[in-house]
Amino acid sequence: MEGLFNSRFMVKLQDFGQKLGTNKFLSALQGAMMSMMGVLMVGAVFQIICAIGPMLGVFENGDTIYNFLYMPYNYTMNCLSVWIVVVMAYTYAKNLKMKSPLITAVDSTVCFLVATGAFMALENGTTALNMSFLGASGMFTGFLVVFVVIHVEKFCADKNIRIRMPDVCPPFLVDGFSSILPLLFNVVIFMIISFGISSVSGGALNLASGIMAVLAAPLSVLISVPGMFIIGIFASLLWCFGIHGTMIVYPVLMPMMMTALAENAAHAAAGEPLVFYPVALFTALQCCGGTGNTLPLALFGLRSKSKQIQAVAKVSAVPGWFGINEPMTFGMPIMFNPILCIPYVLNIPLVMLCYYIGYQTGFIIPAWIPIMSLMPMGFAQYLGTLNWTNAIWDYIMLIPTGLVWYPFFKIYEKQLVAKEAAAAQNEA
């Protein structure tokens, strides 16, 4: 194992990761993701409460108490892209030494709401908030908006394109008037883009939904065993670049999933053998701790020599057991981190292969009962099949996923331990 850690590939990968981390845009992006730990953990706590309540019979999905308890999740994880845009824009503007990073962050948020079509007019004349792309599914659009907005504002600042105020005016007033023209330019840019996409699509799409539609279009022809491997790898690769890969492939796969469930339910009612449909392999994408099967990484991190990894792991392990891996994904972070992106992608085809063997040998059976609520590992698998081997299967999958994660975890740990030691030495 030591030879693997010190291999030429691993050393070059570590050097590449360090160079990538010095990029001002990517460092702002990673910093924004790591800053979301409070938002993610509070959202995860209430998400778990809302998952346990129906299991214990305390309340049901859709009850008044359920909707009340779910509200913090809507304001945290379901608005995640908004908070990332605010922090990322502020950090990126500071990295570029711009004069008013806070105003730039506000401007970026305004443009993000324009790009995602967050506010929509209803037929009765009122306006409603469309949250479809305010959560994780709008992250990539948010990154794009921040990059464009800040570079437009920096161009205006460098060329002195602004409304000038007398020197006697308070600095905040001067900065406020200076931001008018750059914000106007940015809003017009994103309005034109959104209008163009909306016109081409007959009003069905905006910038954010257009990106999702373009990425999802080729997937509908891949519903086969080899195709599911391609879809799984594609979805995880998108996540590595800040695009909600699960959200892109899920709308394509959902009708097939429901059809497979319904047909197998009919087979079960008639006492006939259940049928394996390739779409069942999609479960391998997130069987151990959420998308990318990140629970082994959290478990390794509990005994890490790196204080950062250990801290993230401690708050990520329990949510990971429930399939909530945002604290791990954003806390490490995994996105735009080449050292952790490789095992994040690699473990999925391996687990899909294990699932395929499991289905073909009859060790696990296809689901025939729809279970849509969030549950700990093994619970939904048992309730969806009434088969105890399905319940333990995800725990067995911790072994192959752990084998994939471990060497890359050790490389990343070594890198962070060196950084922490250097920081401690500087403080001393």
Short mmCIF file of C-alpha atoms in Angstrom, two decimals:
data_model
loop_
_atom_site.label_atom_id
_atom_site.label_comp_id
_atom_site.label_asym_id
_atom_site.label_seq_id
_atom_site.Cartn_x
_atom_site.Cartn_y
_atom_site.Cartn_z
CA MET A 1 0.00 0.00 0.00
CA GLU A 2 2.90 2.37 0.78
CA GLY A 3 4.23 1.78 -2.75
CA LEU A 4 0.83 2.83 -4.17
CA PHE A 5 0.81 6.01 -2.05
CA ASN A 6 4.26 6.99 -3.31
CA SER A 7 3.71 5.89 -6.91
CA ARG A 8 4.39 8.30 -9.73
CA PHE A 9 0.68 8.60 -10.54
CA MET A 10 -0.29 9.43 -6.95
CA VAL A 11 2.53 11.97 -6.57
CA LYS A 12 1.53 13.72 -9.81
CA LEU A 13 -2.13 13.62 -8.77
CA GLN A 14 -1.27 15.26 -5.45
CA ASP A 15 0.79 17.96 -7.20
CA PHE A 16 -2.06 18.59 -9.64
CA GLY A 17 -4.54 18.91 -6.76
CA GLN A 18 -2.31 21.44 -5.01
CA LYS A 19 -1.93 23.51 -8.17
CA LEU A 20 -5.66 23.38 -8.77
CA GLY A 21 -6.23 24.63 -5.23
CA THR A 22 -4.22 27.80 -5.94
CA ASN A 23 -6.57 28.86 -8.76
CA LYS A 24 -8.46 31.89 -7.46
CA PHE A 25 -11.82 30.84 -8.89
CA LEU A 26 -11.59 27.22 -7.74
CA SER A 27 -10.27 28.16 -4.31
CA ALA A 28 -13.28 30.47 -3.90
CA LEU A 29 -15.56 27.66 -5.03
CA GLN A 30 -14.07 25.14 -2.59
CA GLY A 31 -14.07 27.72 0.20
CA ALA A 32 -17.76 28.43 -0.39
CA MET A 33 -18.60 24.72 -0.27
CA MET A 34 -16.70 24.18 2.96
CA SER A 35 -18.41 27.24 4.47
CA MET A 36 -21.78 25.54 4.02
CA MET A 37 -21.26 23.05 6.88
CA GLY A 38 -23.64 24.92 9.21
CA VAL A 39 -26.33 25.19 6.56
CA LEU A 40 -25.93 21.54 5.55
CA MET A 41 -25.90 20.11 9.08
CA VAL A 42 -28.97 22.03 10.25
CA GLY A 43 -30.81 20.93 7.12
CA ALA A 44 -29.66 17.33 7.62
CA VAL A 45 -30.86 17.27 11.25
CA PHE A 46 -34.39 18.27 10.29
CA GLN A 47 -34.32 15.95 7.27
CA ILE A 48 -33.50 13.03 9.58
CA ILE A 49 -36.25 14.07 12.02
CA CYS A 50 -38.75 14.12 9.16
CA ALA A 51 -37.57 10.67 8.08
CA ILE A 52 -37.78 9.09 11.56
CA GLY A 53 -41.18 10.58 12.50
CA PRO A 54 -43.25 8.57 9.99
CA MET A 55 -41.23 5.42 10.79
CA LEU A 56 -42.19 5.75 14.48
CA GLY A 57 -45.78 6.72 13.71
CA VAL A 58 -45.41 10.14 15.36
CA PHE A 59 -46.64 11.94 12.23
CA GLU A 60 -47.09 11.23 8.52
CA ASN A 61 -45.65 12.82 5.39
CA GLY A 62 -47.65 15.91 4.50
CA ASP A 63 -49.05 16.44 8.03
CA THR A 64 -48.98 19.95 9.48
CA ILE A 65 -46.23 19.01 11.93
CA TYR A 66 -44.24 17.33 9.13
CA ASN A 67 -44.45 20.44 6.93
CA PHE A 68 -43.45 22.62 9.88
CA LEU A 69 -40.43 20.47 10.72
CA TYR A 70 -39.43 20.29 7.05
CA MET A 71 -39.32 24.09 6.75
CA PRO A 72 -35.68 24.49 7.91
CA TYR A 73 -34.64 22.00 5.22
CA ASN A 74 -36.32 24.17 2.59
CA TYR A 75 -34.41 27.23 3.80
CA THR A 76 -31.07 25.43 4.04
CA MET A 77 -30.47 22.58 1.57
CA ASN A 78 -33.27 23.56 -0.81
CA CYS A 79 -31.71 27.04 -1.07
CA LEU A 80 -28.14 25.74 -1.07
CA SER A 81 -27.12 27.27 -4.41
CA VAL A 82 -28.21 30.73 -3.23
CA TRP A 83 -25.94 30.60 -0.18
CA ILE A 84 -23.06 29.18 -2.21
CA VAL A 85 -23.39 31.99 -4.75
CA VAL A 86 -23.27 34.60 -1.96
CA VAL A 87 -20.17 33.19 -0.26
CA MET A 88 -18.39 32.20 -3.46
CA ALA A 89 -18.90 35.60 -5.09
CA TYR A 90 -17.67 37.38 -1.96
CA THR A 91 -14.59 35.14 -1.71
CA TYR A 92 -13.76 35.31 -5.41
CA ALA A 93 -14.09 39.10 -5.40
CA LYS A 94 -11.70 39.26 -2.42
CA ASN A 95 -9.27 36.93 -4.20
CA LEU A 96 -9.28 39.34 -7.16
CA LYS A 97 -8.83 42.28 -4.73
CA MET A 98 -12.02 43.98 -5.85
CA LYS A 99 -13.09 47.04 -3.88
CA SER A 100 -16.57 46.01 -2.68
CA PRO A 101 -16.84 42.20 -2.45
CA LEU A 102 -20.04 42.34 -0.42
CA ILE A 103 -21.86 44.36 -3.08
CA THR A 104 -20.48 42.00 -5.73
CA ALA A 105 -21.96 39.06 -3.77
CA VAL A 106 -25.37 40.76 -3.74
CA ASP A 107 -25.12 41.49 -7.47
CA SER A 108 -24.23 37.85 -8.19
CA THR A 109 -27.24 36.66 -6.19
CA VAL A 110 -29.57 38.95 -8.14
CA CYS A 111 -28.22 37.62 -11.44
CA PHE A 112 -28.49 34.04 -10.21
CA LEU A 113 -32.19 34.55 -9.44
CA VAL A 114 -32.64 35.99 -12.93
CA ALA A 115 -30.79 33.08 -14.55
CA THR A 116 -32.80 30.44 -12.69
CA GLY A 117 -36.19 32.11 -13.19
CA ALA A 118 -36.70 32.04 -9.43
CA PHE A 119 -39.74 34.31 -9.50
CA MET A 120 -42.59 33.40 -11.81
CA ALA A 121 -45.96 34.98 -12.51
CA LEU A 122 -49.05 32.87 -11.86
CA GLU A 123 -52.29 32.99 -13.82
CA ASN A 124 -54.13 34.74 -10.98
CA GLY A 125 -51.74 37.68 -11.18
CA THR A 126 -49.62 36.79 -8.15
CA THR A 127 -45.94 35.91 -8.08
CA ALA A 128 -44.50 32.67 -6.68
CA LEU A 129 -40.98 31.55 -5.80
CA ASN A 130 -39.81 28.70 -8.02
CA MET A 131 -37.27 26.72 -5.97
CA SER A 132 -36.49 24.13 -8.66
CA PHE A 133 -32.93 25.40 -9.13
CA LEU A 134 -32.22 27.11 -5.83
CA GLY A 135 -31.00 23.85 -4.29
CA ALA A 136 -28.10 21.65 -5.37
CA SER A 137 -29.46 21.34 -8.93
CA GLY A 138 -28.63 24.99 -9.59
CA MET A 139 -25.02 24.90 -8.43
CA PHE A 140 -23.39 24.78 -11.84
CA THR A 141 -25.52 27.70 -13.01
CA GLY A 142 -24.44 29.51 -9.85
CA PHE A 143 -20.74 28.93 -10.62
CA LEU A 144 -21.27 30.24 -14.15
CA VAL A 145 -23.14 33.31 -12.90
CA VAL A 146 -20.46 34.17 -10.32
CA PHE A 147 -17.68 33.89 -12.91
CA VAL A 148 -19.45 36.10 -15.45
CA VAL A 149 -20.73 38.71 -12.97
CA ILE A 150 -17.40 39.22 -11.26
CA HIS A 151 -15.43 39.50 -14.49
CA VAL A 152 -17.92 42.01 -15.89
CA GLU A 153 -17.69 44.06 -12.69
CA LYS A 154 -13.90 43.81 -12.67
CA PHE A 155 -13.80 45.01 -16.28
CA CYS A 156 -16.00 47.97 -15.36
CA ALA A 157 -13.79 48.76 -12.36
CA ASP A 158 -10.57 48.54 -14.41
CA LYS A 159 -12.02 50.77 -17.15
CA ASN A 160 -13.63 53.12 -14.61
CA ILE A 161 -17.12 52.51 -16.03
CA ARG A 162 -19.33 53.75 -13.21
CA ILE A 163 -21.54 56.57 -11.98
CA ARG A 164 -19.20 58.96 -10.22
CA MET A 165 -20.13 60.67 -6.96
CA PRO A 166 -18.45 63.63 -5.27
CA ASP A 167 -15.59 62.71 -2.92
CA VAL A 168 -17.48 64.19 0.04
CA CYS A 169 -20.12 61.43 -0.19
CA PRO A 170 -19.91 58.52 2.29
CA PRO A 171 -17.95 55.51 0.93
CA PHE A 172 -21.01 53.23 1.08
CA LEU A 173 -22.99 55.66 -1.07
CA VAL A 174 -20.11 55.92 -3.55
CA ASP A 175 -19.84 52.12 -3.76
CA GLY A 176 -23.61 51.81 -4.14
CA PHE A 177 -23.74 54.19 -7.10
CA SER A 178 -20.60 52.60 -8.60
CA SER A 179 -22.35 49.22 -8.70
CA ILE A 180 -25.38 50.41 -10.69
CA LEU A 181 -23.95 50.15 -14.21
CA PRO A 182 -22.08 46.82 -13.72
CA LEU A 183 -25.18 45.24 -12.19
CA LEU A 184 -27.34 46.61 -15.01
CA PHE A 185 -24.98 45.13 -17.61
CA ASN A 186 -24.98 41.76 -15.87
CA VAL A 187 -28.77 41.63 -15.46
CA VAL A 188 -29.24 42.48 -19.14
CA ILE A 189 -26.75 39.76 -20.15
CA PHE A 190 -28.59 37.06 -18.22
CA MET A 191 -32.01 38.34 -19.27
CA ILE A 192 -30.97 38.14 -22.93
CA ILE A 193 -29.59 34.60 -22.48
CA SER A 194 -32.70 33.44 -20.62
CA PHE A 195 -35.01 35.09 -23.15
CA GLY A 196 -33.15 33.45 -26.02
CA ILE A 197 -33.36 29.99 -24.45
CA SER A 198 -37.02 30.56 -23.54
CA SER A 199 -37.85 31.66 -27.10
CA VAL A 200 -36.11 28.67 -28.68
CA SER A 201 -37.84 26.23 -26.28
CA GLY A 202 -41.28 27.80 -26.54
CA GLY A 203 -41.14 29.12 -22.99
CA ALA A 204 -40.38 25.73 -21.44
CA LEU A 205 -36.76 26.41 -20.43
CA ASN A 206 -34.53 29.06 -18.91
CA LEU A 207 -30.74 29.07 -18.52
CA ALA A 208 -30.66 26.62 -15.60
CA SER A 209 -33.25 24.20 -16.95
CA GLY A 210 -31.72 24.50 -20.42
CA ILE A 211 -28.36 23.28 -19.12
CA MET A 212 -30.08 20.32 -17.45
CA ALA A 213 -32.08 19.51 -20.59
CA VAL A 214 -29.00 19.52 -22.85
CA LEU A 215 -27.13 17.20 -20.50
CA ALA A 216 -30.10 14.85 -20.03
CA ALA A 217 -31.09 14.50 -23.72
CA PRO A 218 -28.67 11.69 -24.73
CA LEU A 219 -29.40 9.59 -21.64
CA SER A 220 -32.80 8.28 -22.71
CA VAL A 221 -31.21 5.88 -25.23
CA LEU A 222 -28.94 4.26 -22.63
CA ILE A 223 -31.44 2.17 -20.67
CA SER A 224 -29.56 -1.15 -20.82
CA VAL A 225 -26.95 -2.84 -18.64
CA PRO A 226 -23.98 -1.19 -20.43
CA GLY A 227 -25.99 2.02 -20.68
CA MET A 228 -26.59 2.10 -16.93
CA PHE A 229 -22.83 1.87 -16.36
CA ILE A 230 -22.37 4.87 -18.67
CA ILE A 231 -25.15 6.80 -16.93
CA GLY A 232 -23.68 6.08 -13.47
CA ILE A 233 -20.20 7.23 -14.49
CA PHE A 234 -21.64 10.27 -16.30
CA ALA A 235 -23.73 11.34 -13.28
CA SER A 236 -20.78 11.08 -10.89
CA LEU A 237 -18.48 12.96 -13.29
CA LEU A 238 -21.00 15.80 -13.45
CA TRP A 239 -20.99 16.00 -9.64
CA CYS A 240 -17.20 16.40 -9.71
CA PHE A 241 -17.70 19.61 -11.68
CA GLY A 242 -20.48 20.95 -9.50
CA ILE A 243 -23.38 19.76 -11.66
CA HIS A 244 -26.13 17.83 -9.89
CA GLY A 245 -25.65 14.62 -11.88
CA THR A 246 -28.32 12.71 -9.95
CA MET A 247 -30.90 15.38 -10.72
CA ILE A 248 -30.03 15.23 -14.42
CA VAL A 249 -30.35 11.46 -14.82
CA TYR A 250 -33.22 10.96 -12.37
CA PRO A 251 -36.00 12.49 -14.52
CA VAL A 252 -34.91 10.24 -17.39
CA LEU A 253 -34.81 7.10 -15.24
CA MET A 254 -37.81 7.77 -12.99
CA PRO A 255 -40.51 6.61 -15.47
CA MET A 256 -38.54 3.41 -16.11
CA MET A 257 -38.15 2.84 -12.38
CA MET A 258 -41.85 3.22 -11.71
CA THR A 259 -42.71 0.94 -14.65
CA ALA A 260 -40.31 -1.72 -13.37
CA LEU A 261 -41.82 -1.47 -9.86
CA ALA A 262 -45.37 -1.75 -11.19
CA GLU A 263 -44.61 -4.74 -13.41
CA ASN A 264 -42.77 -6.58 -10.64
CA ALA A 265 -45.62 -5.79 -8.23
CA ALA A 266 -47.96 -7.50 -10.70
CA HIS A 267 -45.61 -10.49 -10.94
CA ALA A 268 -45.44 -10.73 -7.13
CA ALA A 269 -49.24 -10.56 -6.82
CA ALA A 270 -49.58 -13.36 -9.37
CA GLY A 271 -46.93 -15.48 -7.65
CA GLU A 272 -44.64 -15.22 -10.67
CA PRO A 273 -40.84 -14.70 -10.61
CA LEU A 274 -39.64 -11.11 -10.41
CA VAL A 275 -37.92 -9.65 -13.48
CA PHE A 276 -34.58 -7.82 -13.44
CA TYR A 277 -34.65 -4.48 -15.29
CA PRO A 278 -31.32 -2.71 -15.93
CA VAL A 279 -32.67 0.51 -14.38
CA ALA A 280 -32.39 -1.26 -10.99
CA LEU A 281 -28.60 -0.76 -11.22
CA PHE A 282 -29.11 2.96 -10.59
CA THR A 283 -29.29 2.16 -6.86
CA ALA A 284 -25.54 1.44 -6.97
CA LEU A 285 -24.91 5.15 -7.48
CA GLN A 286 -25.82 5.93 -3.87
CA CYS A 287 -26.19 2.74 -1.84
CA CYS A 288 -23.52 3.57 0.78
CA GLY A 289 -23.97 7.09 2.10
CA GLY A 290 -25.46 9.01 -0.79
CA THR A 291 -24.26 9.75 -4.33
CA GLY A 292 -20.70 8.54 -4.82
CA ASN A 293 -21.05 6.05 -1.93
CA THR A 294 -19.15 8.34 0.45
CA LEU A 295 -19.92 6.61 3.77
CA PRO A 296 -16.61 4.64 3.75
CA LEU A 297 -14.77 7.96 3.39
CA ALA A 298 -16.60 9.27 6.45
CA LEU A 299 -15.78 6.13 8.42
CA PHE A 300 -12.09 6.31 7.48
CA GLY A 301 -12.09 9.97 8.42
CA LEU A 302 -13.21 9.28 12.00
CA ARG A 303 -9.66 8.05 12.78
CA SER A 304 -7.83 10.41 10.43
CA LYS A 305 -4.58 12.13 11.40
CA SER A 306 -5.90 15.30 9.73
CA LYS A 307 -7.96 17.47 12.05
CA GLN A 308 -9.96 18.85 9.12
CA ILE A 309 -10.90 15.40 7.80
CA GLN A 310 -11.73 14.12 11.27
CA ALA A 311 -13.96 17.10 12.03
CA VAL A 312 -15.86 16.71 8.76
CA ALA A 313 -16.18 12.95 9.24
CA LYS A 314 -17.63 13.30 12.75
CA VAL A 315 -20.55 15.38 11.53
CA SER A 316 -20.99 13.39 8.29
CA ALA A 317 -21.11 9.77 9.45
CA VAL A 318 -24.65 9.68 10.88
CA PRO A 319 -26.25 11.70 8.02
CA GLY A 320 -24.32 9.43 5.63
CA TRP A 321 -26.03 6.39 7.18
CA PHE A 322 -29.31 8.03 6.13
CA GLY A 323 -27.98 8.66 2.62
CA ILE A 324 -27.37 12.37 3.25
CA ASN A 325 -23.84 13.07 2.05
CA GLU A 326 -23.87 16.83 1.49
CA PRO A 327 -21.77 17.43 4.65
CA MET A 328 -19.13 15.07 3.25
CA THR A 329 -19.36 16.27 -0.36
CA PHE A 330 -19.02 19.94 0.58
CA GLY A 331 -16.95 19.58 3.74
CA MET A 332 -13.97 17.68 2.32
CA PRO A 333 -14.72 18.99 -0.39
CA ILE A 334 -15.04 16.35 -3.13
CA MET A 335 -16.09 18.59 -6.03
CA PHE A 336 -13.15 20.04 -8.00
CA ASN A 337 -10.83 17.88 -5.88
CA PRO A 338 -9.03 15.50 -8.27
CA ILE A 339 -7.71 13.28 -5.47
CA LEU A 340 -11.20 12.47 -4.20
CA CYS A 341 -13.06 12.74 -7.51
CA ILE A 342 -11.30 9.66 -8.88
CA PRO A 343 -12.63 7.20 -6.23
CA TYR A 344 -15.95 9.06 -6.25
CA VAL A 345 -16.36 8.01 -9.90
CA LEU A 346 -14.51 4.68 -9.87
CA ASN A 347 -16.49 3.01 -7.09
CA ILE A 348 -19.81 3.37 -8.96
CA PRO A 349 -19.13 0.98 -11.90
CA LEU A 350 -17.58 -1.47 -9.41
CA VAL A 351 -20.69 -1.43 -7.22
CA MET A 352 -22.92 -1.66 -10.31
CA LEU A 353 -21.03 -4.79 -11.32
CA CYS A 354 -21.55 -6.23 -7.83
CA TYR A 355 -25.28 -5.39 -8.03
CA TYR A 356 -25.55 -7.04 -11.44
CA ILE A 357 -23.91 -10.22 -10.11
CA GLY A 358 -26.17 -10.07 -7.05
CA TYR A 359 -29.31 -9.87 -9.21
CA GLN A 360 -28.13 -12.57 -11.63
CA THR A 361 -27.27 -15.02 -8.83
CA GLY A 362 -30.51 -14.34 -6.97
CA PHE A 363 -28.76 -13.14 -3.81
CA ILE A 364 -30.77 -9.92 -4.10
CA ILE A 365 -34.11 -9.46 -5.85
CA PRO A 366 -35.63 -6.48 -7.73
CA ALA A 367 -37.80 -4.08 -5.73
CA TRP A 368 -41.55 -4.30 -6.21
CA ILE A 369 -42.83 -2.03 -3.40
CA PRO A 370 -42.27 1.74 -3.92
CA ILE A 371 -40.49 3.29 -0.91
CA MET A 372 -39.99 7.02 -1.45
CA SER A 373 -39.06 8.24 2.03
CA LEU A 374 -35.54 8.77 3.37
CA MET A 375 -34.38 5.84 5.55
CA PRO A 376 -31.12 4.45 6.97
CA MET A 377 -29.11 1.96 4.93
CA GLY A 378 -30.91 -1.35 4.51
CA PHE A 379 -34.35 -0.22 5.73
CA ALA A 380 -35.79 0.89 2.38
CA GLN A 381 -34.13 -2.04 0.63
CA TYR A 382 -35.92 -4.50 2.93
CA LEU A 383 -39.29 -2.73 2.81
CA GLY A 384 -39.10 -2.49 -0.98
CA THR A 385 -38.46 -6.23 -1.42
CA LEU A 386 -39.36 -7.95 1.89
CA ASN A 387 -36.09 -9.82 1.37
CA TRP A 388 -33.53 -9.79 4.20
CA THR A 389 -30.52 -10.26 1.89
CA ASN A 390 -31.42 -6.96 0.20
CA ALA A 391 -31.30 -5.35 3.65
CA ILE A 392 -27.69 -6.42 4.27
CA TRP A 393 -26.50 -5.94 0.70
CA ASP A 394 -25.66 -2.25 1.09
CA TYR A 395 -23.56 -3.04 4.15
CA ILE A 396 -21.67 -5.65 2.10
CA MET A 397 -21.03 -2.95 -0.49
CA LEU A 398 -19.03 -1.02 2.12
CA ILE A 399 -16.20 -3.48 1.38
CA PRO A 400 -15.63 -2.76 -2.35
CA THR A 401 -16.34 0.94 -1.96
CA GLY A 402 -13.95 1.11 1.00
CA LEU A 403 -11.20 -0.58 -1.03
CA VAL A 404 -11.59 2.06 -3.74
CA TRP A 405 -11.72 5.00 -1.33
CA TYR A 406 -8.88 4.02 1.02
CA PRO A 407 -5.70 4.75 -1.03
CA PHE A 408 -7.02 8.10 -2.22
CA PHE A 409 -8.16 8.95 1.29
CA LYS A 410 -4.62 8.32 2.55
CA ILE A 411 -3.11 10.54 -0.15
CA TYR A 412 -5.52 13.37 0.67
CA GLU A 413 -4.91 12.88 4.39
CA LYS A 414 -1.16 13.12 3.85
CA GLN A 415 -1.61 16.36 1.93
CA LEU A 416 -3.81 17.94 4.62
CA VAL A 417 -1.59 16.74 7.50
CA ALA A 418 1.37 18.50 5.83
CA LYS A 419 -0.69 21.70 5.44
CA GLU A 420 -1.87 21.58 9.05
CA ALA A 421 1.68 20.99 10.30
CA ALA A 422 2.94 23.96 8.27
CA ALA A 423 0.15 26.17 9.61
CA ALA A 424 0.91 25.11 13.20
CA GLN A 425 4.61 25.84 12.67
CA ASN A 426 3.82 29.31 11.32
CA GLU A 427 1.61 30.05 14.33
CA ALA A 428 4.38 28.90 16.68
#
